[in-house]
PDB file of C-alpha atoms in Angstrom:
ATOM      1  CA  UNK A   1       0.329  -0.133  -0.298  1.00  0.00           C
ATOM      2  CA  UNK A   2       2.696   2.231   0.939  1.00  0.00           C
ATOM      3  CA  UNK A   3       3.964   2.033  -2.576  1.00  0.00           C
ATOM      4  CA  UNK A   4       0.958   2.373  -4.502  1.00  0.00           C
ATOM      5  CA  UNK A   5       0.221   5.817  -2.067  1.00  0.00           C
ATOM      6  CA  UNK A   6       4.294   7.164  -2.249  1.00  0.00           C
ATOM      7  CA  UNK A   7       4.379   6.565  -6.740  1.00  0.00           C
ATOM      8  CA  UNK A   8      -0.046   8.975  -6.312  1.00  0.00           C
ATOM      9  CA  UNK A   9       2.077  11.337  -4.033  1.00  0.00           C
ATOM     10  CA  UNK A  10       5.218  11.879  -6.565  1.00  0.00           C
ATOM     11  CA  UNK A  11       2.705  12.216 -10.133  1.00  0.00           C
ATOM     12  CA  UNK A  12       0.231  14.357  -8.069  1.00  0.00           C
ATOM     13  CA  UNK A  13       3.370  16.625  -6.999  1.00  0.00           C
ATOM     14  CA  UNK A  14       4.630  16.505 -10.704  1.00  0.00           C
ATOM     15  CA  UNK A  15       1.616  17.187 -12.703  1.00  0.00           C
ATOM     16  CA  UNK A  16       0.950  20.062  -9.841  1.00  0.00           C
ATOM     17  CA  UNK A  17       3.982  21.439 -10.733  1.00  0.00           C
ATOM     18  CA  UNK A  18       3.753  21.015 -14.481  1.00  0.00           C
ATOM     19  CA  UNK A  19      -0.093  22.427 -14.189  1.00  0.00           C
ATOM     20  CA  UNK A  20       1.153  25.756 -12.529  1.00  0.00           C
ATOM     21  CA  UNK A  21       4.094  26.521 -14.918  1.00  0.00           C
ATOM     22  CA  UNK A  22       1.188  25.700 -17.904  1.00  0.00           C
ATOM     23  CA  UNK A  23      -1.736  28.160 -16.541  1.00  0.00           C
ATOM     24  CA  UNK A  24       0.993  30.813 -15.269  1.00  0.00           C
ATOM     25  CA  UNK A  25       3.502  30.944 -17.872  1.00  0.00           C
ATOM     26  CA  UNK A  26       3.046  28.301 -21.142  1.00  0.00           C
ATOM     27  CA  UNK A  27       5.577  29.269 -23.213  1.00  0.00           C
ATOM     28  CA  UNK A  28       8.031  28.013 -19.449  1.00  0.00           C
ATOM     29  CA  UNK A  29       7.285  24.348 -21.170  1.00  0.00           C
ATOM     30  CA  UNK A  30       6.546  24.265 -23.906  1.00  0.00           C
ATOM     31  CA  UNK A  31       9.741  25.503 -25.573  1.00  0.00           C
ATOM     32  CA  UNK A  32      11.231  22.434 -24.387  1.00  0.00           C
ATOM     33  CA  UNK A  33       9.971  20.289 -25.917  1.00  0.00           C
ATOM     34  CA  UNK A  34      10.190  22.818 -29.323  1.00  0.00           C
ATOM     35  CA  UNK A  35       5.653  24.240 -29.525  1.00  0.00           C
ATOM     36  CA  UNK A  36       4.564  27.094 -30.441  1.00  0.00           C
ATOM     37  CA  UNK A  37       2.113  29.207 -28.999  1.00  0.00           C
ATOM     38  CA  UNK A  38       1.705  31.696 -31.975  1.00  0.00           C
ATOM     39  CA  UNK A  39      -1.638  32.973 -30.740  1.00  0.00           C
ATOM     40  CA  UNK A  40      -3.440  33.924 -28.180  1.00  0.00           C
ATOM     41  CA  UNK A  41      -6.057  31.583 -28.502  1.00  0.00           C
ATOM     42  CA  UNK A  42      -3.065  28.399 -28.728  1.00  0.00           C
ATOM     43  CA  UNK A  43      -1.801  29.519 -25.457  1.00  0.00           C
ATOM     44  CA  UNK A  44      -5.301  29.632 -23.390  1.00  0.00           C
ATOM     45  CA  UNK A  45      -5.459  25.792 -24.664  1.00  0.00           C
ATOM     46  CA  UNK A  46      -2.575  25.454 -23.101  1.00  0.00           C
ATOM     47  CA  UNK A  47      -3.788  26.649 -20.022  1.00  0.00           C
ATOM     48  CA  UNK A  48      -6.504  25.522 -19.786  1.00  0.00           C
ATOM     49  CA  UNK A  49      -5.600  21.427 -21.681  1.00  0.00           C
ATOM     50  CA  UNK A  50      -2.176  20.998 -19.816  1.00  0.00           C
ATOM     51  CA  UNK A  51      -2.598  23.839 -16.860  1.00  0.00           C
ATOM     52  CA  UNK A  52      -6.366  22.829 -15.612  1.00  0.00           C
ATOM     53  CA  UNK A  53      -5.916  19.092 -16.699  1.00  0.00           C
ATOM     54  CA  UNK A  54      -2.884  18.544 -14.780  1.00  0.00           C
ATOM     55  CA  UNK A  55      -4.100  20.290 -11.526  1.00  0.00           C
ATOM     56  CA  UNK A  56      -7.153  18.553 -11.447  1.00  0.00           C
ATOM     57  CA  UNK A  57      -5.249  15.413 -12.587  1.00  0.00           C
ATOM     58  CA  UNK A  58      -2.868  15.842  -9.085  1.00  0.00           C
ATOM     59  CA  UNK A  59      -5.956  16.535  -6.947  1.00  0.00           C
ATOM     60  CA  UNK A  60      -7.714  13.312  -8.189  1.00  0.00           C
ATOM     61  CA  UNK A  61      -4.989  11.761  -7.001  1.00  0.00           C
ATOM     62  CA  UNK A  62      -4.328  13.388  -3.900  1.00  0.00           C
ATOM     63  CA  UNK A  63      -7.929  12.400  -3.386  1.00  0.00           C
ATOM     64  CA  UNK A  64      -6.972   8.724  -4.207  1.00  0.00           C
ATOM     65  CA  UNK A  65      -3.030   8.173  -2.259  1.00  0.00           C
ATOM     66  CA  UNK A  66      -5.113  10.032   1.211  1.00  0.00           C
ATOM     67  CA  UNK A  67      -8.374   7.436   0.827  1.00  0.00           C
ATOM     68  CA  UNK A  68      -7.818   3.460   1.633  1.00  0.00           C
ATOM     69  CA  UNK A  69     -11.310   2.624  -0.782  1.00  0.00           C
ATOM     70  CA  UNK A  70      -9.983   5.398  -3.632  1.00  0.00           C
ATOM     71  CA  UNK A  71      -6.298   3.416  -3.691  1.00  0.00           C
ATOM     72  CA  UNK A  72      -7.171   0.945  -6.049  1.00  0.00           C
ATOM     73  CA  UNK A  73      -9.063   3.277  -8.625  1.00  0.00           C
ATOM     74  CA  UNK A  74      -6.498   5.541  -7.981  1.00  0.00           C
ATOM     75  CA  UNK A  75      -3.036   3.435  -8.940  1.00  0.00           C
ATOM     76  CA  UNK A  76      -5.154   2.009 -11.557  1.00  0.00           C
ATOM     77  CA  UNK A  77      -5.609   5.567 -12.987  1.00  0.00           C
ATOM     78  CA  UNK A  78      -2.047   6.415 -12.912  1.00  0.00           C
ATOM     79  CA  UNK A  79      -1.153   3.836 -14.430  1.00  0.00           C
ATOM     80  CA  UNK A  80      -3.166   3.983 -17.265  1.00  0.00           C
ATOM     81  CA  UNK A  81      -2.342   7.382 -17.636  1.00  0.00           C
ATOM     82  CA  UNK A  82       1.653   7.192 -17.060  1.00  0.00           C
ATOM     83  CA  UNK A  83       1.318   4.299 -19.634  1.00  0.00           C
ATOM     84  CA  UNK A  84      -0.549   6.185 -22.176  1.00  0.00           C
ATOM     85  CA  UNK A  85       1.893   8.942 -21.721  1.00  0.00           C
ATOM     86  CA  UNK A  86       4.812   6.543 -21.862  1.00  0.00           C
ATOM     87  CA  UNK A  87       3.461   4.698 -24.432  1.00  0.00           C
ATOM     88  CA  UNK A  88       2.579   7.503 -27.244  1.00  0.00           C
ATOM     89  CA  UNK A  89       5.653   9.139 -26.804  1.00  0.00           C
ATOM     90  CA  UNK A  90       7.671   5.883 -28.104  1.00  0.00           C
ATOM     91  CA  UNK A  91       5.852   5.704 -31.019  1.00  0.00           C
ATOM     92  CA  UNK A  92       5.880   9.291 -31.142  1.00  0.00           C
ATOM     93  CA  UNK A  93      10.127   8.290 -31.861  1.00  0.00           C
ATOM     94  CA  UNK A  94       9.434   5.250 -34.198  1.00  0.00           C
ATOM     95  CA  UNK A  95       6.533   7.558 -36.340  1.00  0.00           C
ATOM     96  CA  UNK A  96       9.332  10.461 -37.039  1.00  0.00           C
ATOM     97  CA  UNK A  97      12.404   9.613 -35.730  1.00  0.00           C
ATOM     98  CA  UNK A  98      14.578  11.144 -33.185  1.00  0.00           C
ATOM     99  CA  UNK A  99      13.329  13.821 -30.736  1.00  0.00           C
ATOM    100  CA  UNK A 100      14.940  16.387 -28.489  1.00  0.00           C
ATOM    101  CA  UNK A 101      16.793  15.156 -24.916  1.00  0.00           C
ATOM    102  CA  UNK A 102      13.489  16.820 -23.410  1.00  0.00           C
ATOM    103  CA  UNK A 103      11.552  13.887 -24.192  1.00  0.00           C
ATOM    104  CA  UNK A 104      14.119  11.303 -23.915  1.00  0.00           C
ATOM    105  CA  UNK A 105      14.143  12.724 -20.675  1.00  0.00           C
ATOM    106  CA  UNK A 106      10.280  12.901 -20.155  1.00  0.00           C
ATOM    107  CA  UNK A 107       9.542   9.074 -21.529  1.00  0.00           C
ATOM    108  CA  UNK A 108      12.119   8.106 -18.733  1.00  0.00           C
ATOM    109  CA  UNK A 109       9.991  10.039 -15.902  1.00  0.00           C
ATOM    110  CA  UNK A 110       6.940   8.658 -17.073  1.00  0.00           C
ATOM    111  CA  UNK A 111       7.569   5.051 -17.311  1.00  0.00           C
ATOM    112  CA  UNK A 112       9.638   5.481 -14.115  1.00  0.00           C
ATOM    113  CA  UNK A 113       5.744   6.438 -12.625  1.00  0.00           C
ATOM    114  CA  UNK A 114       4.572   3.599 -14.786  1.00  0.00           C
ATOM    115  CA  UNK A 115       6.494   0.838 -13.839  1.00  0.00           C
ATOM    116  CA  UNK A 116       5.833   2.067  -9.856  1.00  0.00           C
ATOM    117  CA  UNK A 117       2.892   1.985 -10.713  1.00  0.00           C
ATOM    118  CA  UNK A 118       2.781  -1.937 -11.941  1.00  0.00           C
ATOM    119  CA  UNK A 119       4.522  -2.719  -8.652  1.00  0.00           C
ATOM    120  CA  UNK A 120       1.693  -0.191  -6.519  1.00  0.00           C
ATOM    121  CA  UNK A 121      -0.382  -2.419  -7.783  1.00  0.00           C
ATOM    122  CA  UNK A 122      -0.099  -5.308  -7.747  1.00  0.00           C
ATOM    123  CA  UNK A 123       1.989  -5.144  -3.850  1.00  0.00           C
ATOM    124  CA  UNK A 124      -2.070  -3.917  -3.465  1.00  0.00           C
ATOM    125  CA  UNK A 125      -3.363  -7.001  -5.278  1.00  0.00           C
ATOM    126  CA  UNK A 126      -2.085  -9.366  -2.841  1.00  0.00           C
ATOM    127  CA  UNK A 127      -3.105  -7.619  -0.301  1.00  0.00           C
ATOM    128  CA  UNK A 128      -5.501  -8.108   2.866  1.00  0.00           C
ATOM    129  CA  UNK A 129      -8.413  -5.764   1.445  1.00  0.00           C
ATOM    130  CA  UNK A 130     -10.239  -5.698   5.109  1.00  0.00           C
TER     131      UNK A 130
END
């Protein structure tokens, strides 16, 4: 249970940081992956989709980490989200070719969260639910 809870807290902390940065300064992170925001509409979309969604998802994970009955749904969601991000980026590399270093850092971080989540989920499955 501890690994699942720790993984939820770590991913939530990362999402809160990313979300806050995307809300207040969207270009600070988009330039790291060579994405430009040429219009105010583009910036508004990034603030909502990356800032707001990241913060909302982080708050969900924090809620899951704090409630025993929410731990399993939270870790399942974390595994699916971090796994989806990791697979999506890897497919991007396979389809589009090599990328800048920051993409590889994201793959490593999200992949590590995915693996930690899987291990935490597995440990939860072996525990007494009572």
